XYZ file of C-alpha atoms in Angstrom:
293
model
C 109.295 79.565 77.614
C 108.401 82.162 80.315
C 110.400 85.691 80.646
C 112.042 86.237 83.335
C 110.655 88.313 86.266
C 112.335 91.581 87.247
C 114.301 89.682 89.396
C 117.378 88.511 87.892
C 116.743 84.980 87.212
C 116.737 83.309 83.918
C 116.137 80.753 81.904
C 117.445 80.133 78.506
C 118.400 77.616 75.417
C 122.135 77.003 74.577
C 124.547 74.829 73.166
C 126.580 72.178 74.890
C 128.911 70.202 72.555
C 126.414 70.888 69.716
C 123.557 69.829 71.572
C 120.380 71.769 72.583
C 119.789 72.723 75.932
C 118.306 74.932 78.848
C 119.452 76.428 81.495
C 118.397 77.652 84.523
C 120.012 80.466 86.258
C 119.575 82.534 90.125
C 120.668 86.011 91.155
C 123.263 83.998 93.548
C 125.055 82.266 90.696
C 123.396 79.017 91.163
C 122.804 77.287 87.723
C 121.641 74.234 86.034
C 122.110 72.928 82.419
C 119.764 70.169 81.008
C 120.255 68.464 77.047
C 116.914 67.988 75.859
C 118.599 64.876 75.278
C 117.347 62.335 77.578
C 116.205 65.408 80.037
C 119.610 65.083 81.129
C 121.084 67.403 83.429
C 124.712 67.374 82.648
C 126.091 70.707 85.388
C 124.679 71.435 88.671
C 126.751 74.427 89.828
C 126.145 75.051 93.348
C 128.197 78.044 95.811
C 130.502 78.332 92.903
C 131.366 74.798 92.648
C 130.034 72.211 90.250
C 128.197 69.364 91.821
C 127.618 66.903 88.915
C 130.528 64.625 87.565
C 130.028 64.739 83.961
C 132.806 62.658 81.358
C 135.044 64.187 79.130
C 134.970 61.258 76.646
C 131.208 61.657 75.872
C 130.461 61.246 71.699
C 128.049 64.080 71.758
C 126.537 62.617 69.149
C 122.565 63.180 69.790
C 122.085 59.535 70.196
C 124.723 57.723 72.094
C 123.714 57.921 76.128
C 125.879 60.114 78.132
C 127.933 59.390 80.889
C 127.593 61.634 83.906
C 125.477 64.735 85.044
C 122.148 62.358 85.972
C 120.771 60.242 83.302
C 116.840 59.093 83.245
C 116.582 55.616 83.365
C 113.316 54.665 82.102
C 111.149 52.159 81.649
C 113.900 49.723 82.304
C 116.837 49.627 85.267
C 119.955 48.809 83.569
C 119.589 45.570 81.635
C 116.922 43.709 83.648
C 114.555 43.187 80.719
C 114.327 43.029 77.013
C 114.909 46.719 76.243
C 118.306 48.544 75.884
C 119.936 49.202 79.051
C 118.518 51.667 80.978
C 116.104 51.835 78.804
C 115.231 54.215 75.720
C 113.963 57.721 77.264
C 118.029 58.888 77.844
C 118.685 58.327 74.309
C 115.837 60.413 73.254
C 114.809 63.730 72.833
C 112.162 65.340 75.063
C 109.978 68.320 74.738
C 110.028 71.771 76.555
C 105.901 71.719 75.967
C 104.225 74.805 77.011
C 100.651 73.903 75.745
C 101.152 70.326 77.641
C 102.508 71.755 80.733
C 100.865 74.920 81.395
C 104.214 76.962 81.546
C 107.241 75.330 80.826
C 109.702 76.837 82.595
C 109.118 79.481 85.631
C 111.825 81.854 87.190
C 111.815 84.294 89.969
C 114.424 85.933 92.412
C 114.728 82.870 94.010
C 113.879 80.341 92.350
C 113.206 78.695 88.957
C 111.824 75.339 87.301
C 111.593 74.022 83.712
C 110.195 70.613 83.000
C 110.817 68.329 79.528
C 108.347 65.870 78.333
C 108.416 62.405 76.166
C 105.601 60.845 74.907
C 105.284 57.505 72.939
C 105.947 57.707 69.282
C 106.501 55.435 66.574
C 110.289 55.246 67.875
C 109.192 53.737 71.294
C 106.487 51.792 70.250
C 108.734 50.118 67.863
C 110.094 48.621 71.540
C 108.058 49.079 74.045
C 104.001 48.870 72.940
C 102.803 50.937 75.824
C 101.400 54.962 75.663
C 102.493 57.116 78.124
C 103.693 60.541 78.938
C 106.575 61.112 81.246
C 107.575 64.579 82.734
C 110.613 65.233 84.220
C 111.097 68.800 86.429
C 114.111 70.174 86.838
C 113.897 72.857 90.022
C 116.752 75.229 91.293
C 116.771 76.951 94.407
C 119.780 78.346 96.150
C 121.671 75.255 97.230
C 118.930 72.984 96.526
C 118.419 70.782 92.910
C 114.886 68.782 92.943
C 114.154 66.238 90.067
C 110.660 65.146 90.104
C 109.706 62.114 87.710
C 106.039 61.921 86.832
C 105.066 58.585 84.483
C 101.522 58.748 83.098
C 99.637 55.588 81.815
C 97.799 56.770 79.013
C 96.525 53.195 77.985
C 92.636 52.867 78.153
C 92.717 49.415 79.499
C 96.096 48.345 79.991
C 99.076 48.779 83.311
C 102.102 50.114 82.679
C 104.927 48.467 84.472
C 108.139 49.858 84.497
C 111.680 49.941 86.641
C 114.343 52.786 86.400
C 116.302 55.510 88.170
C 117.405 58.645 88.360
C 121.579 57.616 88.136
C 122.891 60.757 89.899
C 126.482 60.961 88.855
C 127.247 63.540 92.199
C 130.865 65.008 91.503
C 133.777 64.796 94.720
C 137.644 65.368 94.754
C 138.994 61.739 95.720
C 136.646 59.081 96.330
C 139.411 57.774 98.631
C 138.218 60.287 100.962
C 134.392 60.067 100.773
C 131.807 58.920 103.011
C 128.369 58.064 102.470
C 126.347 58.357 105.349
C 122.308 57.070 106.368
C 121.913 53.828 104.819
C 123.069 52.119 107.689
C 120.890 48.809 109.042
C 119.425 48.800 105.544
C 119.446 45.612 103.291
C 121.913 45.350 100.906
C 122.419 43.667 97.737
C 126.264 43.248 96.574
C 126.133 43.133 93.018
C 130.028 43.051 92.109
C 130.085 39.323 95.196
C 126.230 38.765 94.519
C 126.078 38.881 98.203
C 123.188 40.108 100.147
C 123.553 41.720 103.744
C 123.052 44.838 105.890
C 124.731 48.003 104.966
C 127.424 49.362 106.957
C 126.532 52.874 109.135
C 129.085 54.419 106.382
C 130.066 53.212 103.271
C 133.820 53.787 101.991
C 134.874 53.397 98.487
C 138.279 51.212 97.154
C 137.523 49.464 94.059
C 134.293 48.615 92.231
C 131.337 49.233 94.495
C 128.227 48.492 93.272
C 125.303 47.908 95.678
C 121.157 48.244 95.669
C 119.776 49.051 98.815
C 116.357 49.317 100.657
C 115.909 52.571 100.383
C 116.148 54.714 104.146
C 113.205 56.843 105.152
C 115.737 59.789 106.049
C 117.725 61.638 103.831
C 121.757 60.409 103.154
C 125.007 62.689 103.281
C 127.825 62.392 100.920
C 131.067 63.676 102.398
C 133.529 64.749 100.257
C 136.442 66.125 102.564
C 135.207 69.647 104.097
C 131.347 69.429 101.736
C 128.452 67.569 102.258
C 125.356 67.353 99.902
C 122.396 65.594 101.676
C 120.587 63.248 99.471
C 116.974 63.071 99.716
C 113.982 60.693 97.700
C 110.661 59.939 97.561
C 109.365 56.470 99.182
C 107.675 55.983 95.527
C 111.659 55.010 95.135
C 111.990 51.559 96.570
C 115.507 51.583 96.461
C 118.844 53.211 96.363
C 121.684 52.335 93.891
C 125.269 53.369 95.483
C 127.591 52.598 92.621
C 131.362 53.765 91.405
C 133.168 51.602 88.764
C 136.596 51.597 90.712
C 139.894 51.540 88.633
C 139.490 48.243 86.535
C 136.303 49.060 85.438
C 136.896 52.248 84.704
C 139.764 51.683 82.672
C 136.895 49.692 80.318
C 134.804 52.231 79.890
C 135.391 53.841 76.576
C 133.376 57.068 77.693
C 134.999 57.399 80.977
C 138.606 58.809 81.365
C 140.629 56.513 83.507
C 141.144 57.954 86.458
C 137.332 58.983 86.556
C 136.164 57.079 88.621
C 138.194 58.606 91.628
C 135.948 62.110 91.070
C 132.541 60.493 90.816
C 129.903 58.547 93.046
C 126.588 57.728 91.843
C 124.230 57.701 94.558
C 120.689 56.780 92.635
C 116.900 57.034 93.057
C 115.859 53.452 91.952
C 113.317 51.112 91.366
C 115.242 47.867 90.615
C 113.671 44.820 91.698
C 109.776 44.740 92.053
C 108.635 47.206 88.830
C 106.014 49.646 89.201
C 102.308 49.158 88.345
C 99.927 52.423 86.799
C 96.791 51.665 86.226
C 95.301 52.269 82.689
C 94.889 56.536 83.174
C 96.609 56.466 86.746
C 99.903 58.479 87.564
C 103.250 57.709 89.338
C 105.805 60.606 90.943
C 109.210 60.012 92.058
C 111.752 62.696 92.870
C 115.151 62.787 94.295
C 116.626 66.215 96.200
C 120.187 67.364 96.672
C 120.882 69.867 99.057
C 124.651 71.734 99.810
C 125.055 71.660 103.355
């Protein structure tokens, strides 16, 4: 991993419930903290407050998938398909590579980025018969998180098709009094009625909400009583995935406390419905950005 510059930002390993990580650290007290785990990012601390809804009732066992922070969902988008749900790359551990990425993590007085790699091994061949390298980048700038997903086909012949997300668990203090803004006009598909339909200009939250949208050309803005965080992704993303397990739910999910669903909305990068195509040696990028405004 790279040294730090004489400006005071840093990057560094840790522990997090007895799990390796690395964290990323500016002069203004901006931080992240990704488990090599998945490449999840599990805190997102942002003007002193953190961002990221992570769940106390996570195993922390190195191989169960954990609830919160934002998950990689890859190559499959919940359980459309034959593989485990969400597919395999959140259960498994990636690589901070320098020789594969150049330089593996980069810091300066304003800024800093460290990116984690998975390749195909005999685990994931054992359910999914397809070679590839996936990258994910994890970049901090004041205010700012960008997550950039890069999926390379490294089959001779053969396309890689895949669907995912990144499942953006984005922290708030009463989902009773949040507001998603921007999708408005877009189609909508209603999981929890099976309904489809046009989104509403802002989407409220009482009780289960799960819904897949076209995703908007302009970036989105979660209010959360006096904070917004604008919500931003690349059109490589066909959709958007709004989604917050309301009380019942909730109250079902052994990793999830009960009442935490009212401090949580996932607002997701997605690609649910029509999978993705790489050609044999081609490349696909998709990112998602969160900004404090």
């Amino acid at each position: 991993m790279a040294n730090a510059s004489a400006a005071s930002s840093a990057a560094c390993g840790e522990l997090y419930r007895g799990q390796a990580c690395q964290r990323l650290t500016l002069p203004c007290g901006d931080t992240v903290l990704v488990a090599l785990q998945g490449a999840h990012v599990l805190s997102w601390v942002s003007q002193g407050r953190e961002r990221l809804y992570l769940s106390p009732n996570n195993l922390w066992d190195g191989t169960s998938a954990i609830r919160g922070g934002v998950p990689v969902c890859f190559p499959q988008f919940n359980q459309r398909g034959t593989l485990p749900k969400h597919g395999f790359a959140r259960n498994m551990v990636w690589q901070v590579d320098d020789a594969a990425l150049g330089v593996a993590a980069v810091v300066s007085g304003e800024a800093a980025h460290i990116a984690f790699t998975l390749s195909a091994n005999p685990d994931t061949l054992a359910i999914w018969q397809q070679a590839f390298v996936a990258v994910l980048r994890v970049a901090l700038t004041p205010g700012q998180l960008s997550l950039t997903l890069t999926v390379n086909n490294t089959e001779a012949q053969n396309e890689l098709h895949f669907t995912g997300a990144l499942h953006t668990y984005l922290a708030v203090d009463d989902i009773d009094l949040t507001e998603l803004r921007g999708l408005g006009g877009r189609p909508e598909w209603n999981a929890v009625a099976d309904v489809h339909g046009v989104a509403d200009e802002v989407l409220y939250f009482d009780g289960e909400f799960d819904r897949v949208y076209e995703a908007a050309p302009h970036p989105l803005h979660l209010q959360d009583g006096t904070g917004t965080v604008q919500i931003e992704q690349s059109p490589s993303w066909a959709n958007s995935v709004v989604w917050n397990p309301g009380e019942g739910k909730c109250a079902a999910l052994a990793d999830m406390p009960p009442h935490g669903f009212a401090r949580m909305l996932c607002v997701e990068a997605a690609q649910v419905f029509d999978p993705v195509s790489i050609p044999a040696g081609g490349q696909w990028v998709g990112w998602q950005r969160l900004t404090v405004s």
